[in-house]
Coordinates of C-alpha atoms in Angstrom, one line a residue:
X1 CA 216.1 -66.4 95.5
X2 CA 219.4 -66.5 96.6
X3 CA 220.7 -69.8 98.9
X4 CA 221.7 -68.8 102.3
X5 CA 225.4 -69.4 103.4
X6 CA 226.7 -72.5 104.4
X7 CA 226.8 -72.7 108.0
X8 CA 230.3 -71.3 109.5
X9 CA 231.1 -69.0 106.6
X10 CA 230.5 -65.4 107.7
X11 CA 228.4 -63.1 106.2
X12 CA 229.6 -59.1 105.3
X13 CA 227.3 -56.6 106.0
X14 CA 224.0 -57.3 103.9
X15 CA 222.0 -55.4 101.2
X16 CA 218.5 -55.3 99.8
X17 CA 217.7 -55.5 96.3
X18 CA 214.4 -55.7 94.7
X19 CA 213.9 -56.6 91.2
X20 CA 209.8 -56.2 90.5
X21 CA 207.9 -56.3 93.3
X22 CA 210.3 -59.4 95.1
X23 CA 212.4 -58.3 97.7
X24 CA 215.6 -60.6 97.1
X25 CA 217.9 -62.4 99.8
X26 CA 220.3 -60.7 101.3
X27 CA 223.1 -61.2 99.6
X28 CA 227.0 -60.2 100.1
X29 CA 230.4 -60.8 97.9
X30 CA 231.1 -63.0 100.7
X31 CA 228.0 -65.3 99.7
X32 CA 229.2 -66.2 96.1
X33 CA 231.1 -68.7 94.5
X34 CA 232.8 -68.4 91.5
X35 CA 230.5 -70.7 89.9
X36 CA 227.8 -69.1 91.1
X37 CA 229.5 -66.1 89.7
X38 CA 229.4 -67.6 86.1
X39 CA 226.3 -68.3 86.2
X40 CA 226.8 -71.4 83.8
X41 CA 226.3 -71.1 80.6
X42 CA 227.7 -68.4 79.1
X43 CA 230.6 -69.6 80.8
X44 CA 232.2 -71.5 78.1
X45 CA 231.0 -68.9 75.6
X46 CA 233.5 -67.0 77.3
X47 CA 236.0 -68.7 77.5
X48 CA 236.0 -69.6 74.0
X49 CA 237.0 -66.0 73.2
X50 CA 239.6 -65.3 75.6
X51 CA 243.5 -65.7 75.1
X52 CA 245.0 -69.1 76.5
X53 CA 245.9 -67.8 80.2
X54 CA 243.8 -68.4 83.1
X55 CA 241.3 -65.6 83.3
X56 CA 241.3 -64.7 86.6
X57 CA 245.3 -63.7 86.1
X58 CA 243.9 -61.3 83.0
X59 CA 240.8 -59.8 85.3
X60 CA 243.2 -59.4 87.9
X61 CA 245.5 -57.5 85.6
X62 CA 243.2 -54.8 85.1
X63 CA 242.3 -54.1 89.2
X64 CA 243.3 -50.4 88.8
X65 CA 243.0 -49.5 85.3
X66 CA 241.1 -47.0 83.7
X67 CA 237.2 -47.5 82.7
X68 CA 238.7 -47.3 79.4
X69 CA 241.2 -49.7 79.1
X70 CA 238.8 -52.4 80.8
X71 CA 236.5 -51.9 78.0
X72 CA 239.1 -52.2 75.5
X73 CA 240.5 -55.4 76.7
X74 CA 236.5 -56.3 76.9
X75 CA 236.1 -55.7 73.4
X76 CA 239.1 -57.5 72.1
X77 CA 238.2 -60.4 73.6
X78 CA 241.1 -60.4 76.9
X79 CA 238.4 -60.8 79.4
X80 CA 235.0 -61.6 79.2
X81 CA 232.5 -58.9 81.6
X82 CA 231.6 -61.9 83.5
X83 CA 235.1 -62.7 84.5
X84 CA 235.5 -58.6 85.1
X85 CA 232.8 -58.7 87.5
X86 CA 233.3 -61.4 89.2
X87 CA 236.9 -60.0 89.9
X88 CA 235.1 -57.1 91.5
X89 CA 233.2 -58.5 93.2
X90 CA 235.9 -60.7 95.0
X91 CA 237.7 -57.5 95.6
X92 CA 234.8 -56.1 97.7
X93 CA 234.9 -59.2 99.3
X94 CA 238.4 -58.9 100.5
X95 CA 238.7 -54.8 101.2
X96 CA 235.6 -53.4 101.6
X97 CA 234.7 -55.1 105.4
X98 CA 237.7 -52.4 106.4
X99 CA 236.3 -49.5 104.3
X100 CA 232.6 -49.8 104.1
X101 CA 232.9 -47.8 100.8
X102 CA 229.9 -50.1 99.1
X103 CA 227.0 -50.1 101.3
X104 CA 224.3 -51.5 99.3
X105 CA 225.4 -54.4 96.7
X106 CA 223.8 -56.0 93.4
X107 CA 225.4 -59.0 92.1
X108 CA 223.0 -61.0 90.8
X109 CA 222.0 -57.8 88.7
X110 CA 225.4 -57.2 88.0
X111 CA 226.1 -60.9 86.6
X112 CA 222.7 -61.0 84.8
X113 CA 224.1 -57.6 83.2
X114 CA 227.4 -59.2 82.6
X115 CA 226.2 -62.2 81.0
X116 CA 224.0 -60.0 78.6
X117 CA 227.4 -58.3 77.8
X118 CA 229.3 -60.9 77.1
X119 CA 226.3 -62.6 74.9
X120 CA 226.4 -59.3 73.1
X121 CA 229.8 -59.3 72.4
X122 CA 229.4 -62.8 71.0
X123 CA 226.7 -61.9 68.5
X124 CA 228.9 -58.5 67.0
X125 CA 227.1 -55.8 69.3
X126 CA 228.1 -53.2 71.4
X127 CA 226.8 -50.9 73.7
X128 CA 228.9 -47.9 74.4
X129 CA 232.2 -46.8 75.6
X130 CA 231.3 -48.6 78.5
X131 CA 230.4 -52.2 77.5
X132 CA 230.0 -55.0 80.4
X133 CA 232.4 -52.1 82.9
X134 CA 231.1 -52.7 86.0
X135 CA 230.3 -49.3 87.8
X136 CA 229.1 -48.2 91.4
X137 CA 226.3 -45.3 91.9
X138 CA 226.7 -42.9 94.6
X139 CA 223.7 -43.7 97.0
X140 CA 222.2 -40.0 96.4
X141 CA 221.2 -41.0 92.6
X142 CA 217.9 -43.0 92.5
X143 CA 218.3 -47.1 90.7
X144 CA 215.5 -49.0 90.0
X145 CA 214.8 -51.7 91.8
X146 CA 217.9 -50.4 94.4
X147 CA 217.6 -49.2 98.0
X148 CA 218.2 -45.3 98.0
X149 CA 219.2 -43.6 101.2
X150 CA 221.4 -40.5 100.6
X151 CA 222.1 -41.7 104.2
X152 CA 218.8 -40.3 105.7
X153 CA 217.0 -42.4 108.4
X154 CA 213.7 -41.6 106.6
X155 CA 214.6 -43.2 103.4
X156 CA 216.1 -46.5 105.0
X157 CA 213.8 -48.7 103.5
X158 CA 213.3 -46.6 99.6
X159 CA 213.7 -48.6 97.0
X160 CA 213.7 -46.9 94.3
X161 CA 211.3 -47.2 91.1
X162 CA 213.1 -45.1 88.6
X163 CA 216.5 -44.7 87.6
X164 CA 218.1 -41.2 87.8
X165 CA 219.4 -39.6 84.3
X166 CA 223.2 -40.3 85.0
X167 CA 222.3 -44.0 85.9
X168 CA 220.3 -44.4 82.9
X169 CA 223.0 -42.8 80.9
X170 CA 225.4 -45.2 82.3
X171 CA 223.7 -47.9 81.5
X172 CA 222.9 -46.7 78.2
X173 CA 226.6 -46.7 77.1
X174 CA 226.8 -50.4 78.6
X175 CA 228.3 -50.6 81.8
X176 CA 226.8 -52.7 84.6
X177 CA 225.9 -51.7 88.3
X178 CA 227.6 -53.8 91.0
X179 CA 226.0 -51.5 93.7
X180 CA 225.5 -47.9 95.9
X181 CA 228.3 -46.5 97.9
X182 CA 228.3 -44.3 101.1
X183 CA 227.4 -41.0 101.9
X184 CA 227.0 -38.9 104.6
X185 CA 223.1 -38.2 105.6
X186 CA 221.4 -35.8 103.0
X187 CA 225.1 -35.8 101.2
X188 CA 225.7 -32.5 103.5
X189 CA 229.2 -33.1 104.7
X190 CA 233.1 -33.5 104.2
X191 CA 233.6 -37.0 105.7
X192 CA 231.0 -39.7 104.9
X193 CA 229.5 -41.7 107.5
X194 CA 225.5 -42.0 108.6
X195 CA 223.6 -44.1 111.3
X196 CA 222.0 -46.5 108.4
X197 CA 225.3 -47.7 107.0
X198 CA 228.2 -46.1 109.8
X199 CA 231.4 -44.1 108.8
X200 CA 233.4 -45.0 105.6
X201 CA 237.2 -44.9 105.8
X202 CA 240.1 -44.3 103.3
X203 CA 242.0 -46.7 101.9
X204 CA 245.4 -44.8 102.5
X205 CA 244.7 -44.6 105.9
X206 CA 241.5 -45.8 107.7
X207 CA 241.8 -43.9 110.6
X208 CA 240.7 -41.2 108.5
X209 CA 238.1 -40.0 106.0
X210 CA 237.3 -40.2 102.9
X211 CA 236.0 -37.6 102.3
X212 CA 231.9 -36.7 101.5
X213 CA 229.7 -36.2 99.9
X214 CA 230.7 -38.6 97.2
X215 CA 233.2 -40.8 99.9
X216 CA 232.4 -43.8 99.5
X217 CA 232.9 -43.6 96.0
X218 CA 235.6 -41.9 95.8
X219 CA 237.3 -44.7 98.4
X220 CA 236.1 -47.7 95.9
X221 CA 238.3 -46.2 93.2
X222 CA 241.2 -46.3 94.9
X223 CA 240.9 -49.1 96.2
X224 CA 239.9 -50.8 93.2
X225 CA 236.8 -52.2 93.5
X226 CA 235.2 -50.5 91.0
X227 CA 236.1 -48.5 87.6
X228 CA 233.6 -45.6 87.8
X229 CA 231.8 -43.7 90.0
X230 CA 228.9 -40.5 89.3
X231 CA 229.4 -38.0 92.2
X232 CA 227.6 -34.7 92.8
X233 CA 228.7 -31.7 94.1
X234 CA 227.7 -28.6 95.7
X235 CA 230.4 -27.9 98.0
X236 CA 233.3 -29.8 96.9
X237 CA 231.1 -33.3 96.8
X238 CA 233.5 -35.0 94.0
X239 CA 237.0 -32.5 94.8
X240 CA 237.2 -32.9 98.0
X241 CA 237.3 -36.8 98.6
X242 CA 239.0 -37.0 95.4
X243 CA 241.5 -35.1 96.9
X244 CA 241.2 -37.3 100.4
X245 CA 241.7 -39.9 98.0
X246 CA 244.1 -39.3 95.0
X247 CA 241.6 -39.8 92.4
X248 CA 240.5 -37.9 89.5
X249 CA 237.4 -35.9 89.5
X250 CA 235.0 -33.1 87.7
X251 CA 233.0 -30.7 88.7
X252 CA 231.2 -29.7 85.3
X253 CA 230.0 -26.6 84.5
X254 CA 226.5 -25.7 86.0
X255 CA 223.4 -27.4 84.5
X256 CA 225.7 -29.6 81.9
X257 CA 224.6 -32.7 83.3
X258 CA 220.9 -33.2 84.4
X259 CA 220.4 -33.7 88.2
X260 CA 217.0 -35.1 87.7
X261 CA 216.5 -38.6 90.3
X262 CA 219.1 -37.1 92.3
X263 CA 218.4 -37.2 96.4
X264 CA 218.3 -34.6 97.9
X265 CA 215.8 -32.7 96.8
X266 CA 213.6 -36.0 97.8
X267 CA 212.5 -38.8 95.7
X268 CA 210.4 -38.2 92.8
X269 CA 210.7 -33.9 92.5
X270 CA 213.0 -32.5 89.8
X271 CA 216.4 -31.1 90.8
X272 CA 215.9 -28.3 88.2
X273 CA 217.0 -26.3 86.0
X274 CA 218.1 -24.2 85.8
X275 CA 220.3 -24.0 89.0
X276 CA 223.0 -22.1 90.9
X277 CA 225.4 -24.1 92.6
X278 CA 225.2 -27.8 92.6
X279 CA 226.1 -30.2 89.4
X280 CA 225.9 -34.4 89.0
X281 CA 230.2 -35.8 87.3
X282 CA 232.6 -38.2 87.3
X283 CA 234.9 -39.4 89.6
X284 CA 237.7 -42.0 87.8
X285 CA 241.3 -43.4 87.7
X286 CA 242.3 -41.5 84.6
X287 CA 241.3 -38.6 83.1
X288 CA 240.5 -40.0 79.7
X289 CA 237.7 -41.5 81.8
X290 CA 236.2 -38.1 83.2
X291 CA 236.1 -37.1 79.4
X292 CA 234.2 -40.2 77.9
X293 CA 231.7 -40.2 80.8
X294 CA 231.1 -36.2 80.8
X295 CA 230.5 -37.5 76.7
X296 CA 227.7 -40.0 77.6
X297 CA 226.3 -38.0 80.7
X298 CA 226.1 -34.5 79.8
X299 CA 222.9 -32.8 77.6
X300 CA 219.4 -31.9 78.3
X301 CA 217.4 -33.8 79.8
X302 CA 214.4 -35.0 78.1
X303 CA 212.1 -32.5 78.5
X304 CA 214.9 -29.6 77.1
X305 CA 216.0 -32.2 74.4
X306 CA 213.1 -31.4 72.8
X307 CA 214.4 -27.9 71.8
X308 CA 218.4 -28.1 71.5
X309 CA 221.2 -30.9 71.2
X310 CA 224.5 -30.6 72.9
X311 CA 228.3 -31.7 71.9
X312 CA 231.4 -31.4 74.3
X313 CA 233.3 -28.5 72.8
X314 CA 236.8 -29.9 72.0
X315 CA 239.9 -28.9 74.5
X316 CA 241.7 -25.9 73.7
X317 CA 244.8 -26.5 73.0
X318 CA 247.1 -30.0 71.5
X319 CA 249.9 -29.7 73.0
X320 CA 250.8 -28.6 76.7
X321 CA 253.3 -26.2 76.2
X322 CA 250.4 -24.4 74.2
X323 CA 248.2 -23.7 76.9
X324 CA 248.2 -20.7 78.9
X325 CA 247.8 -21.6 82.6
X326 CA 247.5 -19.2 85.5
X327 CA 247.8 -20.1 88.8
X328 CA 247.7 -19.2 92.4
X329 CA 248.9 -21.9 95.5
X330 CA 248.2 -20.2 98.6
X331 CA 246.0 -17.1 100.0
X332 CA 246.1 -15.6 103.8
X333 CA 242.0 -16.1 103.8
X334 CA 243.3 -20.1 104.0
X335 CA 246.3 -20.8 104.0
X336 CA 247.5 -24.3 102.5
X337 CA 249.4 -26.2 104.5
X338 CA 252.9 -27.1 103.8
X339 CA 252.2 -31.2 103.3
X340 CA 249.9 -30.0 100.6
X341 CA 251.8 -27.2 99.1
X342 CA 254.7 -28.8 98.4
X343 CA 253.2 -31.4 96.4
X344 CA 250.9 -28.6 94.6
X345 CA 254.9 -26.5 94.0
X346 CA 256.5 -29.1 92.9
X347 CA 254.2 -29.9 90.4
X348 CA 254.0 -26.3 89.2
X349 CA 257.5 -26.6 88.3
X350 CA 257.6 -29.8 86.8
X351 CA 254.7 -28.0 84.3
X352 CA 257.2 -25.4 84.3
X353 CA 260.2 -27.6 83.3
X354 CA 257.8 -29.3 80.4
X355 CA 257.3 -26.3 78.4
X356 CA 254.0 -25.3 80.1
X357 CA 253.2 -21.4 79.9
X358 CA 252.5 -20.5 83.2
X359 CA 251.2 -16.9 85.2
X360 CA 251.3 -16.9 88.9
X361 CA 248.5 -14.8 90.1
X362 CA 244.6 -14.5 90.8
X363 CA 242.8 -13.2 87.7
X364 CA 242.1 -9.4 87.2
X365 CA 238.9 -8.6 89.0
X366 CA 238.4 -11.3 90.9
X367 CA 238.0 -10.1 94.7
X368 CA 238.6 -12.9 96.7
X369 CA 237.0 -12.4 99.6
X370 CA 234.2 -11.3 98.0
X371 CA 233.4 -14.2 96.6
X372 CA 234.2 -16.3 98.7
X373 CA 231.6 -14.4 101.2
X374 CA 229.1 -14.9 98.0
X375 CA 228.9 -18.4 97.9
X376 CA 229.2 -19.0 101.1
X377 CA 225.8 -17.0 101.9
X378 CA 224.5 -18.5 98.9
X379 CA 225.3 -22.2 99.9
X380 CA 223.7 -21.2 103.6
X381 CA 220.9 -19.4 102.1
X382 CA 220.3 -21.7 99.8
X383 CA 220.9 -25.5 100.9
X384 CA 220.4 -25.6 104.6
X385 CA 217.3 -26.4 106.0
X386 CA 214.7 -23.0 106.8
X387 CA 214.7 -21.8 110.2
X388 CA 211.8 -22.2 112.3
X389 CA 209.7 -19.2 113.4
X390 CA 210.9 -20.0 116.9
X391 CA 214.2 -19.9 116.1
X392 CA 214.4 -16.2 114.0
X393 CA 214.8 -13.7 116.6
X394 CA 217.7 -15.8 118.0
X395 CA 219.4 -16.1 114.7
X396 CA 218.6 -12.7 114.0
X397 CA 220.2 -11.3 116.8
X398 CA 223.2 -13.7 115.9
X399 CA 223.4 -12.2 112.1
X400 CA 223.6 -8.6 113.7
X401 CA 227.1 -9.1 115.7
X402 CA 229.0 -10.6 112.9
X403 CA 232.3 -11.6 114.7
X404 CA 233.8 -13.5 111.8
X405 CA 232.6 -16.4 112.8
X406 CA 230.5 -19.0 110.4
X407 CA 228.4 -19.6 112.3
X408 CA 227.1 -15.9 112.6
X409 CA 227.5 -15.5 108.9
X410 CA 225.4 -18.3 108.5
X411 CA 222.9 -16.8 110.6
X412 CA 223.3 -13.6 108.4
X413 CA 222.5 -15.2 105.1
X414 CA 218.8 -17.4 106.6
X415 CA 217.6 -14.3 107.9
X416 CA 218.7 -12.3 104.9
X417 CA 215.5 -10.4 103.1
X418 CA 214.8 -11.4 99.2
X419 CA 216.7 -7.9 98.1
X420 CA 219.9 -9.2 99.5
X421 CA 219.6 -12.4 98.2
X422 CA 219.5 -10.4 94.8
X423 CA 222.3 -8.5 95.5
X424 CA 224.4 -12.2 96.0
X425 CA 222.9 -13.5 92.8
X426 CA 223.5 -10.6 91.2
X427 CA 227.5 -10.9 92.7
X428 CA 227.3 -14.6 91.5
X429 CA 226.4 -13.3 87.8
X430 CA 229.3 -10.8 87.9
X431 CA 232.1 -13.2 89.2
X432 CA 231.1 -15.5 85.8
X433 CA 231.7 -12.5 83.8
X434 CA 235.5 -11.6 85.2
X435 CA 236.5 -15.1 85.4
X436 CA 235.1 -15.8 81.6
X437 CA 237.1 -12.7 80.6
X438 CA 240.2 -14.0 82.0
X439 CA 239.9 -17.1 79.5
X440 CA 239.4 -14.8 76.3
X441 CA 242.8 -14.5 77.5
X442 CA 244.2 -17.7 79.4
X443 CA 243.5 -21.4 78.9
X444 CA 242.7 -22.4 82.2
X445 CA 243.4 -21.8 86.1
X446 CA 245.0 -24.0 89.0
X447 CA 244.6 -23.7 92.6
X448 CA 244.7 -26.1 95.5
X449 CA 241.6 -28.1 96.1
X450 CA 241.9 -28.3 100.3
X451 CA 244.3 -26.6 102.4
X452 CA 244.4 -30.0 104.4
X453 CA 245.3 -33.8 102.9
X454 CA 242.7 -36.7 104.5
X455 CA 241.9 -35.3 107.8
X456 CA 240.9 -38.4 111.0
X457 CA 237.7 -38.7 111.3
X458 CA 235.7 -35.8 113.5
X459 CA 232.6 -36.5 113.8
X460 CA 230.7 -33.1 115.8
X461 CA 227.4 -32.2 116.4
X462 CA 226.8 -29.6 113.6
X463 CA 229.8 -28.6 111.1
X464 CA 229.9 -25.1 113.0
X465 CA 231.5 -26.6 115.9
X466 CA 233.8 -28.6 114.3
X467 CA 237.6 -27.8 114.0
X468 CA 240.6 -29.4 111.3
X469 CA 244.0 -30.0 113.1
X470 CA 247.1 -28.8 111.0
X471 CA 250.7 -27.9 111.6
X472 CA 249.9 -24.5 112.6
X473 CA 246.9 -24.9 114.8
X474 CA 243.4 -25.8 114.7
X475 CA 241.2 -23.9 111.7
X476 CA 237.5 -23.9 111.4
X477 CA 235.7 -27.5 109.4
X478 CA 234.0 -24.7 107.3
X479 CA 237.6 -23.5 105.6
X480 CA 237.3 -27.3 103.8
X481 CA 235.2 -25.4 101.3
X482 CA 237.3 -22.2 100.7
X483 CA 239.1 -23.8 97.6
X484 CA 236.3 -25.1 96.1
X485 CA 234.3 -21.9 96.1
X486 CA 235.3 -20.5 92.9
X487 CA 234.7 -22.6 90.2
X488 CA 231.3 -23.5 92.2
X489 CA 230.2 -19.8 92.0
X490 CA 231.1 -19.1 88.8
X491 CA 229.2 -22.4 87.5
X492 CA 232.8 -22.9 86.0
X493 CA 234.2 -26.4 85.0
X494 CA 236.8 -27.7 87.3
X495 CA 239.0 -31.2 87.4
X496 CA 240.8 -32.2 90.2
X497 CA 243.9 -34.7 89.6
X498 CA 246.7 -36.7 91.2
X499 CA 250.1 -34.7 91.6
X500 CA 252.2 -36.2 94.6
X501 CA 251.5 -37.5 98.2
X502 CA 253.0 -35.7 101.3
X503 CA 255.7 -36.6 103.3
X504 CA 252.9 -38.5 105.9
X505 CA 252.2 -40.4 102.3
X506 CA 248.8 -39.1 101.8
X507 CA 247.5 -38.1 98.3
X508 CA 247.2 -34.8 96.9
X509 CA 245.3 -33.3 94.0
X510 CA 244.8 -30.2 92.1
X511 CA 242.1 -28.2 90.7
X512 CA 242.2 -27.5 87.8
X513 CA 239.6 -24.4 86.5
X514 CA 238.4 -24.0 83.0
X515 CA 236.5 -21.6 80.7
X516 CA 232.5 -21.9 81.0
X517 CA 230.6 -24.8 78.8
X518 CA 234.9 -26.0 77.9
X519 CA 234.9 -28.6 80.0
X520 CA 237.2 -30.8 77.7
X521 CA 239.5 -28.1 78.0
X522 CA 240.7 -28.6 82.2
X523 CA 240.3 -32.3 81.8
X524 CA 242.2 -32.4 78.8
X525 CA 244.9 -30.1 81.2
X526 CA 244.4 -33.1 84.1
X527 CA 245.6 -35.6 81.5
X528 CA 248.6 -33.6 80.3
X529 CA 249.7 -33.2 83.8
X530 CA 249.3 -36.9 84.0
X531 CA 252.1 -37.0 81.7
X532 CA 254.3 -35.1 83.9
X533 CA 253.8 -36.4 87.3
X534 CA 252.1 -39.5 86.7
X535 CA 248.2 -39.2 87.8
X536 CA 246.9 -42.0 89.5
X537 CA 248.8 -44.8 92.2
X538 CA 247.1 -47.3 94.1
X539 CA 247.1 -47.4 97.7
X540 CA 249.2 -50.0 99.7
X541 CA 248.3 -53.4 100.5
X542 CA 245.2 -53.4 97.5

């Protein structure tokens, strides 16, 4: 059991953690000494293998690096995990009172991991590509022995008794939980905040959001307090708050990487597959990062390992001025505004200026509208709750005066009869096949990811009543998902990275789409791009 605090120092928010059937402490960053931290021992076994400078200066160094380069300055003896962690866990000590990105927090597990780590280390073994990195786990993916939420009142009190595939994969390839971050309730929404935990904020500004589903997350990598993060995403769940928050991401392509342990659907019932929309990635500082995790995550799950095996296919191309990129930066259905798109054409033409082979233009065939309306009835039909038999003639009547609104097309698409659900599937199918014909031809595809940077927290009612405020007048909440749509339909691979900030000095991204099952192929893109305009920067003042 963990000592309380001495009296007069003050406690951050608390967490519950469970190892067994014993319902620890609760316990906070705030709680822990360093040499509580070390946890003795191993200590000086440490030590003994790191370079003659104090080790907090060489953890510290490595704040905001990539997952990567932590494990390589963990293998080669720079820093011990121990000393990693404990660095982290200082951090979220110091930032995350103002961001609330970690909600639920494991350091004793974290240090017992990092201990094991380090003694690993010491005896000649290694884990993965992820050895003694500590990691958090979006609080939609089940941990054993961890409170799981997804942010719904009902599940305030689950603690889990599996772990979900990505966790276990995680673990599997060596890196070390130091704890859940925020969502919003049932991971159905653009900003993240729920009444178990509250809102989340961004670390470039905390008047406003970072983002959702996978916010929280996507907040504690850029603010550094942590090196990796799993999202999921269904409607933009990892691009949009890595957009909000100028961090990498990936969507992968549909049924890559198994959702199984994953909440929603609720605790204990297989996510699939196969599916039709939603997928579990990365979210990271670097792109080299999205590529070794999509490495160790993706593959069957256990039950379809039995029959095949599974390799990422390698990128396209070795060079960028080899690729053939295709592009679009704005369309009348949603217009981008101007703080975003000049970020987005600026960095078109500094691909241009490197020798990139570049085509302005939406690929042959593909009907935007039209498939934008497709997944957006497919999303509604699909993932929102059923109506109740009370409520059908209402919507009903709703559906049959469609005035453009959401709000009736939602209405349209849970009253809609099994044959026009097949007629969307069947749209679905078709919109793979034109898009996987354009990349017989081209390499990969970049569009915006939002029309919008970080927007100020709105918290509304439902998400049909809500409104986004930009330079040229309020548009519907709903138009956060137009971008997205695409690659989500499609079941198409798509990586979102780092290209500029706007004027107001918020971060943008861009999407980067590529071929089906290729997923190497647009991260490899996000990395090359890197090159050009630089990728990842902190925030101020972390």
């Amino acid at each position: 059991m963990m000592e309380e605090p001495p009296a007069g120092r003050q406690r951050a928010s608390p967490c519950i953690v469970r190892r067994g059937a014993t319902t620890l402490a609760f316990v906070t960053a705030h709680n822990l000494s360093r040499r509580e931290l070390l946890g003795g021992g191993l200590a000086l076994a440490a030590a003994a293998l790191l370079p003659a400078r104090p080790a907090r200066a060489a953890a510290g160094d490595l704040d905001f690096a990539s997952a990567l380069d932590a494990a390589h300055a963990l293998r080669t003896g720079q820093v011990s995990s121990v000393e990693l962690t404990t660095r982290m866990l200082a951090r979220i000590g110091q930032y995350n009172p103002k961001l609330n990105a970690i909600v639920t927090l494991t350091p004793d597990a974290a240090l017992g991991r990092a201990r094991a780590a380090d003694e690993a280390r010491a005896h000649g073994d290694w884990w993965g590509p992820f050895h003694g990195v500590p990691v958090t786990i979006k609080d939609t993916y089940e941990v054993d022995g961890v409170r799981t939420t997804a942010g719904m009142p009902s599940l305030k009190d689950n603690v889990s008794p599996r772990n979900a595939v990505v966790v276990a994969r995680l673990k599997g390839a060596g890196a070390l939980i130091l704890g859940k971050t925020n969502v919003p309730a049932a991971a159905a929404d653009w900003q993240s905040y729920n009444s178990i935990f509250g809102q989340s904020n961004n670390p470039w500004d905390v008047t406003r959001t970072p983002g959702g589903s996978t916010g929280g997350g996507a907040a504690a990598l850029a603010a550094g307090l942590t090196y990796l993060e799993p999202g999921s995403d269904l409607a933009g769940s990892i691009r949009i708050p890595a957009h909000f928050c100028g961090v990498f991401g990936h969507k992968p392509t549909l049924d890559l990487v198994p959702m199984r342990g994953h909440i929603p659907p609720p605790p204990g019932i297989p996510a699939g597959p196969p599916s039709t929309l939603p997928v579990a990635g990365p979210l990271a500082r670097s792109a080299s990062d999205l590529r070794a995790a999509m490495e160790v995550l993706g593959g069957p799950d256990e039950a379809e390992a039995r029959a095949y095996r599974w390799a990422l296919p390698a990128a396209r191309r070795a060079r960028l001025r080899d690729y053939r990129i295709g592009y679009v930066l704005d369309h009348p259905r949603c217009p981008v505004s101007p703080e975003v798109g000049e970020p987005l054409a600026a960095a078109v033409e500094a691909l241009r200026k490197a020798g990139a082979n570049l085509q302005e233009g939406w690929p042959p065939g593909v009907n935007v509208e039209e498939q934008y309306d497709t997944y957006f009835f497919l999303l509604m039909a699909l993932y929102t709750p059923p109506a109740r038999d009370e409520q059908l003639d209402e919507l009903r009547r709703l559906a049959a005066n469609q005035d453009g609104s959401y709000r009736a097309r939602w209405a349209a698409a849970v009253t809609a009869s099994v044959t026009a659900y097949r007629a969307m599937d069947a749209r679905r199918r078709a919109a793979r096949a034109i898009w996987q014909a354009y990349f017989r031809t081209y390499d990969a595809f970049r569009m915006p990811t939002a029309f919008v940077p970080a927007v100020p927290h709105v918290q509304r009612p439902t998400q049909f009543e809500g409104a986004l405020a930009t330079p040229a007048g309020p548009r519907p909440y709903f138009d956060i998902v137009f971008w997205i749509s695409f690659a989500s339909l499609a079941g198409l691979p798509a990586t979102t990275a780092p290209v500029g900030l706007t004027r107001g000095g918020l971060p943008v991204v861009i999407q980067i789409v590529g071929p089906y099952l290729e997923d190497a192929t647009p991260i490899d893109v996000a990395g090359r791009l890197t090159e050009v305009v630089g990728g990842f920067r902190p925030p101020p003042g972390y």
